[in-house]
Tab-separated table of C-alpha atoms in Angstrom:
chain	number	residue	atom	x	y	z
A	1	UNK	CA	10.232	53.249	31.754
A	2	UNK	CA	10.596	51.534	34.745
A	3	UNK	CA	7.730	52.494	36.480
A	4	UNK	CA	6.749	50.659	33.755
A	5	UNK	CA	7.808	47.925	33.684
A	6	UNK	CA	6.797	47.794	37.606
A	7	UNK	CA	3.383	47.616	36.461
A	8	UNK	CA	3.094	45.403	33.412
A	9	UNK	CA	1.943	48.329	31.585
A	10	UNK	CA	4.111	48.918	27.796
A	11	UNK	CA	4.721	47.628	24.467
A	12	UNK	CA	6.563	43.901	26.204
A	13	UNK	CA	3.750	42.936	28.562
A	14	UNK	CA	1.362	43.344	25.175
A	15	UNK	CA	3.273	40.693	23.401
A	16	UNK	CA	3.665	38.457	26.074
A	17	UNK	CA	-0.401	38.327	26.928
A	18	UNK	CA	-1.411	38.054	22.698
A	19	UNK	CA	1.078	35.235	22.888
A	20	UNK	CA	-0.340	33.634	26.473
A	21	UNK	CA	-3.740	34.246	24.032
A	22	UNK	CA	-2.306	32.640	21.206
A	23	UNK	CA	-1.071	29.404	22.532
A	24	UNK	CA	-4.489	28.968	24.789
A	25	UNK	CA	-6.531	28.826	21.695
A	26	UNK	CA	-3.606	26.772	20.018
A	27	UNK	CA	-4.196	24.103	22.566
A	28	UNK	CA	-7.982	24.379	22.819
A	29	UNK	CA	-7.844	23.981	18.295
A	30	UNK	CA	-5.911	21.042	18.933
A	31	UNK	CA	-7.982	19.446	21.887
A	32	UNK	CA	-10.986	19.779	19.186
A	33	UNK	CA	-8.765	18.116	16.715
A	34	UNK	CA	-7.751	14.987	18.766
A	35	UNK	CA	-11.687	14.897	20.000
A	36	UNK	CA	-12.787	14.903	15.872
A	37	UNK	CA	-9.850	12.697	14.968
A	38	UNK	CA	-11.008	9.877	17.854
A	39	UNK	CA	-14.317	10.354	16.433
A	40	UNK	CA	-13.448	9.493	13.203
A	41	UNK	CA	-11.676	6.678	13.936
A	42	UNK	CA	-14.314	4.980	16.285
A	43	UNK	CA	-17.303	5.342	13.244
A	44	UNK	CA	-14.611	4.376	10.863
A	45	UNK	CA	-12.925	1.100	12.380
A	46	UNK	CA	-16.796	0.333	13.445
A	47	UNK	CA	-18.781	1.694	10.817
A	48	UNK	CA	-16.553	-0.832	8.414
A	49	UNK	CA	-17.179	-4.526	9.884
A	50	UNK	CA	-20.971	-3.682	10.722
A	51	UNK	CA	-21.465	-2.246	7.162
A	52	UNK	CA	-19.699	-5.126	5.163
A	53	UNK	CA	-22.101	-7.671	7.936
A	54	UNK	CA	-24.856	-5.906	7.107
A	55	UNK	CA	-24.247	-6.486	2.899
A	56	UNK	CA	-23.033	-10.172	3.064
A	57	UNK	CA	-25.705	-10.686	5.314
A	58	UNK	CA	-28.951	-9.426	3.650
A	59	UNK	CA	-30.816	-11.866	1.313
A	60	UNK	CA	-30.412	-11.895	-3.016
A	61	UNK	CA	-28.102	-11.714	-4.990
A	62	UNK	CA	-24.303	-11.834	-2.880
A	63	UNK	CA	-21.747	-9.173	-4.783
A	64	UNK	CA	-18.454	-10.949	-5.833
A	65	UNK	CA	-15.912	-9.545	-2.852
A	66	UNK	CA	-13.532	-10.440	-4.430
A	67	UNK	CA	-14.517	-7.417	-7.140
A	68	UNK	CA	-15.238	-4.621	-3.738
A	69	UNK	CA	-11.646	-5.698	-2.923
A	70	UNK	CA	-9.901	-4.568	-6.477
A	71	UNK	CA	-12.774	-1.887	-6.995
A	72	UNK	CA	-11.704	-0.445	-3.307
A	73	UNK	CA	-7.470	-0.492	-4.402
A	74	UNK	CA	-8.596	1.749	-7.877
A	75	UNK	CA	-10.592	4.764	-5.802
A	76	UNK	CA	-7.398	4.888	-3.365
A	77	UNK	CA	-4.825	4.596	-5.792
A	78	UNK	CA	-7.137	7.426	-7.910
A	79	UNK	CA	-7.447	9.413	-4.621
A	80	UNK	CA	-3.513	9.972	-4.303
A	81	UNK	CA	-2.903	10.482	-7.131
A	82	UNK	CA	-5.071	12.984	-7.109
A	83	UNK	CA	-3.913	14.273	-3.784
A	84	UNK	CA	-0.354	14.058	-5.345
A	85	UNK	CA	-1.411	16.115	-8.318
A	86	UNK	CA	-2.663	19.334	-6.323
A	87	UNK	CA	0.333	18.511	-4.531
A	88	UNK	CA	1.957	18.966	-7.421
A	89	UNK	CA	-0.313	22.408	-8.349
A	90	UNK	CA	-1.885	20.910	-10.627
A	91	UNK	CA	2.046	21.044	-12.926
A	92	UNK	CA	1.214	17.695	-15.194
A	93	UNK	CA	4.503	18.033	-16.213
A	94	UNK	CA	5.992	17.645	-12.268
A	95	UNK	CA	2.923	14.861	-11.643
A	96	UNK	CA	4.539	12.644	-14.436
A	97	UNK	CA	8.049	13.389	-13.853
A	98	UNK	CA	7.389	12.295	-10.000
A	99	UNK	CA	5.418	9.273	-10.615
A	100	UNK	CA	8.352	8.132	-13.426
A	101	UNK	CA	10.991	8.585	-10.907
A	102	UNK	CA	9.417	7.034	-8.012
A	103	UNK	CA	7.904	3.887	-9.332
A	104	UNK	CA	9.987	3.865	-12.984
A	105	UNK	CA	13.809	4.676	-11.964
A	106	UNK	CA	13.137	3.867	-8.209
A	107	UNK	CA	12.307	0.387	-9.624
A	108	UNK	CA	13.960	-1.135	-6.593
A	109	UNK	CA	12.310	0.322	-3.915
A	110	UNK	CA	8.649	0.278	-5.903
A	111	UNK	CA	9.495	-3.914	-5.930
A	112	UNK	CA	9.797	-3.932	-2.455
A	113	UNK	CA	6.332	-3.457	-1.551
A	114	UNK	CA	5.086	-6.190	-3.634
A	115	UNK	CA	5.688	-8.462	-0.818
A	116	UNK	CA	3.364	-6.919	1.690
A	117	UNK	CA	0.833	-5.840	-0.929
A	118	UNK	CA	0.125	-9.649	-1.696
A	119	UNK	CA	-0.693	-10.006	1.595
A	120	UNK	CA	-2.546	-6.699	2.133
A	121	UNK	CA	-4.358	-7.753	-0.685
A	122	UNK	CA	-4.748	-11.289	0.770
A	123	UNK	CA	-5.673	-10.499	4.428
A	124	UNK	CA	-8.345	-7.901	2.924
A	125	UNK	CA	-10.274	-10.564	0.635
A	126	UNK	CA	-10.302	-12.970	4.664
A	127	UNK	CA	-11.614	-10.340	5.922
A	128	UNK	CA	-14.749	-10.582	3.958
A	129	UNK	CA	-14.558	-14.300	4.533
A	130	UNK	CA	-14.303	-13.540	8.130
A	131	UNK	CA	-17.331	-11.141	8.048
A	132	UNK	CA	-19.575	-13.180	5.572
A	133	UNK	CA	-19.109	-15.857	8.668
A	134	UNK	CA	-18.701	-14.611	11.935
A	135	UNK	CA	-20.709	-12.138	14.438
A	136	UNK	CA	-19.578	-8.725	13.763
A	137	UNK	CA	-19.066	-8.580	18.136
A	138	UNK	CA	-17.076	-11.707	17.852
A	139	UNK	CA	-14.812	-10.345	14.937
A	140	UNK	CA	-13.825	-7.280	16.370
A	141	UNK	CA	-13.252	-8.544	19.298
A	142	UNK	CA	-10.618	-11.458	17.551
A	143	UNK	CA	-9.115	-9.466	15.251
A	144	UNK	CA	-7.888	-7.154	18.263
A	145	UNK	CA	-5.346	-10.074	17.926
A	146	UNK	CA	-3.459	-8.420	15.059
A	147	UNK	CA	-1.728	-6.223	18.079
A	148	UNK	CA	-0.492	-9.479	19.580
A	149	UNK	CA	1.531	-10.688	16.232
A	150	UNK	CA	2.132	-7.130	15.416
A	151	UNK	CA	4.362	-6.932	18.657
A	152	UNK	CA	5.707	-11.810	18.216
A	153	UNK	CA	7.070	-10.135	15.032
A	154	UNK	CA	7.950	-6.547	15.479
A	155	UNK	CA	10.019	-8.516	18.894
A	156	UNK	CA	11.259	-10.985	16.384
A	157	UNK	CA	11.945	-9.397	13.308
A	158	UNK	CA	13.255	-6.058	14.002
A	159	UNK	CA	14.145	-6.962	18.263
A	160	UNK	CA	12.064	-4.186	19.291
A	161	UNK	CA	11.668	-4.776	23.430
A	162	UNK	CA	8.308	-4.753	25.024
A	163	UNK	CA	7.701	-3.090	28.159
A	164	UNK	CA	6.511	-5.348	31.464
A	165	UNK	CA	3.033	-3.618	30.949
A	166	UNK	CA	2.643	-4.562	27.525
A	167	UNK	CA	3.727	-8.836	27.743
A	168	UNK	CA	0.476	-8.300	30.370
A	169	UNK	CA	-2.097	-6.576	28.193
A	170	UNK	CA	-1.091	-9.145	25.744
A	171	UNK	CA	-1.473	-12.140	27.283
A	172	UNK	CA	-4.563	-10.471	28.981
A	173	UNK	CA	-5.618	-9.674	25.063
A	174	UNK	CA	-5.228	-13.760	24.327
A	175	UNK	CA	-7.573	-14.515	26.774
A	176	UNK	CA	-10.010	-12.381	26.392
A	177	UNK	CA	-10.581	-13.620	22.810
A	178	UNK	CA	-9.748	-17.437	23.758
A	179	UNK	CA	-13.239	-16.669	26.383
A	180	UNK	CA	-15.220	-14.800	23.216
A	181	UNK	CA	-14.415	-18.441	21.021
A	182	UNK	CA	-15.530	-20.612	23.870
A	183	UNK	CA	-18.599	-18.685	24.623
A	184	UNK	CA	-19.005	-18.800	20.929
A	185	UNK	CA	-18.923	-22.232	20.899
A	186	UNK	CA	-20.702	-22.701	23.370
A	187	UNK	CA	-23.716	-20.510	21.461
A	188	UNK	CA	-23.294	-22.418	18.979
A	189	UNK	CA	-23.961	-25.944	19.777
A	190	UNK	CA	-27.524	-24.335	21.891
A	191	UNK	CA	-28.133	-23.245	18.727
A	192	UNK	CA	-30.535	-25.361	16.980
A	193	UNK	CA	-30.826	-23.328	14.141
A	194	UNK	CA	-28.093	-22.825	12.395
A	195	UNK	CA	-27.335	-19.944	8.817
A	196	UNK	CA	-26.102	-23.015	5.752
A	197	UNK	CA	-24.531	-19.574	4.335
A	198	UNK	CA	-21.911	-19.311	7.313
A	199	UNK	CA	-19.362	-21.243	8.390
A	200	UNK	CA	-17.930	-20.338	11.631
A	201	UNK	CA	-14.567	-22.414	11.448
A	202	UNK	CA	-14.239	-21.052	7.834
A	203	UNK	CA	-14.690	-17.090	9.311
A	204	UNK	CA	-11.951	-17.854	12.204
A	205	UNK	CA	-9.818	-19.146	10.172
A	206	UNK	CA	-9.958	-16.613	7.872
A	207	UNK	CA	-9.877	-13.788	10.897
A	208	UNK	CA	-6.578	-16.040	12.729
A	209	UNK	CA	-4.513	-15.540	9.082
A	210	UNK	CA	-5.825	-12.263	8.313
A	211	UNK	CA	-4.356	-10.898	12.514
A	212	UNK	CA	-0.664	-13.002	11.064
A	213	UNK	CA	-0.351	-11.530	7.938
A	214	UNK	CA	-1.872	-8.564	9.133
A	215	UNK	CA	1.028	-8.249	12.138
A	216	UNK	CA	3.901	-10.143	9.168
A	217	UNK	CA	2.578	-7.113	5.959
A	218	UNK	CA	3.507	-3.821	8.806
A	219	UNK	CA	6.166	-4.956	10.359
A	220	UNK	CA	7.914	-5.861	6.721
A	221	UNK	CA	6.594	-2.525	5.585
A	222	UNK	CA	8.154	-0.942	8.416
A	223	UNK	CA	11.268	-2.402	8.315
A	224	UNK	CA	11.811	-1.424	4.621
A	225	UNK	CA	10.268	2.245	5.095
A	226	UNK	CA	12.838	3.263	7.465
A	227	UNK	CA	15.397	5.851	5.650
A	228	UNK	CA	12.907	5.971	2.743
A	229	UNK	CA	11.796	9.882	1.766
A	230	UNK	CA	8.594	8.876	-0.054
A	231	UNK	CA	5.786	10.218	1.108
A	232	UNK	CA	2.527	8.179	2.197
A	233	UNK	CA	0.885	9.001	-0.611
A	234	UNK	CA	3.257	8.036	-2.759
A	235	UNK	CA	3.585	4.776	-1.274
A	236	UNK	CA	0.135	3.616	-1.194
A	237	UNK	CA	-0.058	4.492	-5.161
A	238	UNK	CA	3.508	2.168	-5.031
A	239	UNK	CA	0.975	-0.782	-3.246
A	240	UNK	CA	-2.163	-0.072	-5.180
A	241	UNK	CA	-0.653	-0.759	-8.429
A	242	UNK	CA	0.401	-3.988	-6.622
A	243	UNK	CA	-2.753	-4.442	-4.347
A	244	UNK	CA	-4.791	-4.499	-8.465
A	245	UNK	CA	-2.445	-6.354	-10.672
A	246	UNK	CA	-2.752	-9.759	-7.398
A	247	UNK	CA	-6.248	-8.624	-7.144
A	248	UNK	CA	-7.720	-8.820	-10.681
A	249	UNK	CA	-5.293	-12.411	-9.975
A	250	UNK	CA	-6.762	-13.372	-7.342
A	251	UNK	CA	-11.026	-12.558	-8.733
A	252	UNK	CA	-9.920	-14.948	-11.821
A	253	UNK	CA	-8.540	-17.313	-9.345
A	254	UNK	CA	-11.890	-17.325	-7.490
A	255	UNK	CA	-14.386	-16.111	-9.383
A	256	UNK	CA	-12.994	-15.607	-12.846
A	257	UNK	CA	-15.555	-17.929	-14.910
A	258	UNK	CA	-18.808	-16.240	-13.087
A	259	UNK	CA	-17.446	-13.054	-13.278
A	260	UNK	CA	-17.164	-13.961	-16.989
A	261	UNK	CA	-20.659	-14.983	-16.990
A	262	UNK	CA	-22.009	-11.849	-14.241
A	263	UNK	CA	-20.413	-9.253	-14.983
A	264	UNK	CA	-17.783	-7.159	-12.850
A	265	UNK	CA	-20.212	-5.416	-10.742
A	266	UNK	CA	-23.192	-7.869	-10.147
A	267	UNK	CA	-25.285	-7.343	-6.683
A	268	UNK	CA	-23.520	-3.540	-6.522
A	269	UNK	CA	-25.819	-2.006	-5.041
A	270	UNK	CA	-25.691	1.306	-3.391
A	271	UNK	CA	-25.590	0.155	0.185
A	272	UNK	CA	-22.421	-2.531	-1.514
A	273	UNK	CA	-20.532	1.159	-2.752
A	274	UNK	CA	-20.853	2.615	0.204
A	275	UNK	CA	-18.723	-0.141	1.883
A	276	UNK	CA	-16.509	0.004	-1.041
A	277	UNK	CA	-15.634	3.839	-0.973
A	278	UNK	CA	-15.648	3.182	3.040
A	279	UNK	CA	-12.965	0.680	2.559
A	280	UNK	CA	-11.063	2.944	0.171
A	281	UNK	CA	-11.164	6.285	1.778
A	282	UNK	CA	-11.369	5.609	5.260
A	283	UNK	CA	-8.000	4.462	6.000
A	284	UNK	CA	-6.830	7.676	4.117
A	285	UNK	CA	-9.166	9.464	6.706
A	286	UNK	CA	-7.541	7.875	9.361
A	287	UNK	CA	-4.002	8.490	7.968
A	288	UNK	CA	-5.102	12.158	7.849
A	289	UNK	CA	-6.571	12.301	11.531
A	290	UNK	CA	-3.675	10.134	13.329
A	291	UNK	CA	-1.155	11.989	13.009
A	292	UNK	CA	-3.286	14.006	15.567
A	293	UNK	CA	-4.179	11.274	18.429
A	294	UNK	CA	-1.655	10.210	20.432
A	295	UNK	CA	-1.316	6.352	20.965
A	296	UNK	CA	-3.666	6.620	24.049
A	297	UNK	CA	-6.423	8.047	21.843
A	298	UNK	CA	-5.561	5.530	19.387
A	299	UNK	CA	-6.212	2.360	22.220
A	300	UNK	CA	-9.410	4.251	22.937
A	301	UNK	CA	-10.672	4.607	19.768
A	302	UNK	CA	-10.320	0.895	18.927
A	303	UNK	CA	-11.747	-0.264	22.554
A	304	UNK	CA	-14.936	2.388	22.054
A	305	UNK	CA	-15.232	0.711	19.046
A	306	UNK	CA	-16.146	-2.649	20.183
A	307	UNK	CA	-18.166	-1.792	22.470
A	308	UNK	CA	-20.212	0.476	19.566
A	309	UNK	CA	-20.158	-3.108	17.310
A	310	UNK	CA	-21.523	-4.645	19.725
A	311	UNK	CA	-24.484	-2.537	21.065
A	312	UNK	CA	-25.291	-1.486	17.190
A	313	UNK	CA	-25.133	-6.253	16.236
A	314	UNK	CA	-27.690	-6.456	19.106
A	315	UNK	CA	-30.017	-4.095	18.038
A	316	UNK	CA	-29.684	-4.935	14.203
A	317	UNK	CA	-28.984	-8.846	13.797
A	318	UNK	CA	-30.499	-9.479	17.368
A	319	UNK	CA	-26.265	-10.377	18.754
A	320	UNK	CA	-27.048	-12.122	22.323
A	321	UNK	CA	-24.245	-10.955	24.718
A	322	UNK	CA	-24.327	-13.316	28.005
A	323	UNK	CA	-22.157	-12.715	30.527
A	324	UNK	CA	-18.725	-15.146	29.077
A	325	UNK	CA	-18.629	-12.687	26.336
A	326	UNK	CA	-18.687	-9.212	27.859
A	327	UNK	CA	-16.173	-10.856	30.181
A	328	UNK	CA	-14.164	-11.821	27.190
A	329	UNK	CA	-14.468	-8.240	26.082
A	330	UNK	CA	-14.433	-6.601	28.747
A	331	UNK	CA	-10.671	-8.301	28.757
A	332	UNK	CA	-9.711	-6.788	25.308
A	333	UNK	CA	-11.034	-3.771	25.667
A	334	UNK	CA	-9.098	-3.654	29.018
A	335	UNK	CA	-5.708	-4.787	27.374
A	336	UNK	CA	-5.817	-2.440	24.242
A	337	UNK	CA	-6.300	0.210	26.399
A	338	UNK	CA	-3.271	-1.225	28.611
A	339	UNK	CA	-1.007	-2.238	25.453
A	340	UNK	CA	-1.000	1.662	24.102
A	341	UNK	CA	-0.440	2.750	27.524
A	342	UNK	CA	2.874	5.207	27.037
A	343	UNK	CA	6.060	3.360	28.335
A	344	UNK	CA	7.862	4.750	31.561
A	345	UNK	CA	11.200	6.309	30.416
A	346	UNK	CA	14.190	4.896	31.275
A	347	UNK	CA	16.892	5.908	33.923
A	348	UNK	CA	19.587	7.858	30.995
A	349	UNK	CA	22.845	6.860	31.994
A	350	UNK	CA	26.139	8.711	31.691
A	351	UNK	CA	27.428	6.701	28.835
A	352	UNK	CA	24.465	7.199	26.931
A	353	UNK	CA	23.495	10.776	27.914
A	354	UNK	CA	26.547	11.454	24.945
A	355	UNK	CA	24.504	10.377	22.535
A	356	UNK	CA	21.225	11.878	23.248
A	357	UNK	CA	21.731	14.440	20.517
A	358	UNK	CA	22.392	12.138	18.083
A	359	UNK	CA	19.890	9.431	18.492
A	360	UNK	CA	17.105	12.593	18.524
A	361	UNK	CA	18.486	14.330	15.277
A	362	UNK	CA	18.594	9.740	13.911
A	363	UNK	CA	14.487	9.729	15.744
A	364	UNK	CA	13.252	12.573	13.993
A	365	UNK	CA	15.199	12.277	10.776
A	366	UNK	CA	12.776	8.535	10.818
A	367	UNK	CA	9.746	10.469	11.946
A	368	UNK	CA	10.300	12.896	8.634
A	369	UNK	CA	10.890	10.057	6.251
A	370	UNK	CA	7.671	8.719	7.507
A	371	UNK	CA	6.050	11.684	6.050
A	372	UNK	CA	3.684	12.565	8.975
A	373	UNK	CA	5.659	13.218	11.699
A	374	UNK	CA	4.952	10.330	13.809
A	375	UNK	CA	7.182	7.135	15.537
A	376	UNK	CA	6.223	4.256	13.412
A	377	UNK	CA	7.781	2.383	16.093
A	378	UNK	CA	5.232	2.983	18.799
A	379	UNK	CA	1.611	2.928	16.901
A	380	UNK	CA	0.640	-0.369	16.910
A	381	UNK	CA	-3.172	0.603	16.254
A	382	UNK	CA	-2.196	2.262	12.894
A	383	UNK	CA	-2.201	-0.222	9.898
A	384	UNK	CA	1.895	0.619	7.599
A	385	UNK	CA	-0.127	0.146	4.797
A	386	UNK	CA	-2.731	2.672	5.697
A	387	UNK	CA	-5.587	0.194	4.617
A	388	UNK	CA	-7.836	-0.190	7.354
A	389	UNK	CA	-7.044	-3.813	8.653
C-alpha cells in the first residue's frame, strides 16, 4: 500500500483526479455563462433604446407611449405569475395561497411598493419622451447619470460610503455628459433643418428627471427590501400591479380622449410589439443572467452598449460623431468602468475581527433575502425593480 501511495495510484488519486476535472469543467461552464451574460446585457441595453428610437421616428401613425408602458407591465406581471405557478409545480391551490398571503395578508408590505412603482411608471413614460426627442447615442450617454444619482441617494439615504476612485469616476461621468450636451447644443445651432416633431430641451429634461427618479426609486426599493423574504418574481408581481394601475391613470390623464377615439392599440405594428416585449421580458431576462455577471462585467456591458448604440446610430439614423462627442462618451465609458471596479479591502482591525463572523452571516442573510445571491449594496447597474430602466 505504501508503494501505491507513493506512486499516486489507488482510489484516492482517482477521486482527486475526478474532482480536478469536475472543477475545471465547472469553471469553464461559469466562464461561458459570463460571456453569455455579457452578450445578453449588451444586446438588451442597446437594442431597447435603438428600437424605441426607431419606432418613434418612423413616419405614419404614432402609437401611444402610455399604452405601451401599461402593456409592458401587464406582460411582465403575467410572466412572473407563470414562473411562480411553475415553481409551485402547477398547483393552483398553493399558487393562490401564496398570492393571497403575499399580497393581501401582508398588505402593508405590498403597499410599501406603491412609491417605487409610481416612480418607475413615471420613469418608463419619461424614457419614451426622452428617446423620442434625443438621438439614441446622446440618450444612452446622458442616461448614465443614473449612476451618479443612485450614488448620491445611497450616501444620503443609506449612509453608504464611496471610495475615492468612485468619487473621481462620478466627477468624470458628469464632465463627460456635460461635454456631450455642449457638443449637441452646438450641433443643433449649426443645423439648419430641425425636426418639428422633436424637442431637444424636452428630451433633455425628461432624461434628467428619469435619472433622478431612477436613483431615488432604486435606493428606496433597496431600503424597504432589507429583511424581506419575498422572491424577485413576487416583488415584480407586486410592482406590476401598482404599475399597471398607475400606468392606466397616466394613460387616462394624458391620452384618455385620443385613446377613446382611436383605440388602445392604435399604431401598434410588429415592431412596436417587439419593443414592448423587449421592455417587458428584457428586464426579467437580465435579472436571471445578472447573477452570473460581476460588477466589472456589468460595467463593461454598459460601456460597450454605449459604443454599440453610437455605431448603430451612425448607420441607422445618420448620427454625426465628432471629436467633442467622442471625448465626452469616452469619459462616460471610462467612468462607468471605474465605478464598477471592486473596492480595495480595508485592513481588519483587532476590534472588528471579533464581529467578522456575525457580519458575514448578516451579509449572507441579506443576500439570501434578495433572492438571487447578490449583494444589492454593490450593484449600481441592475435596476432594483428588475425593469429595464
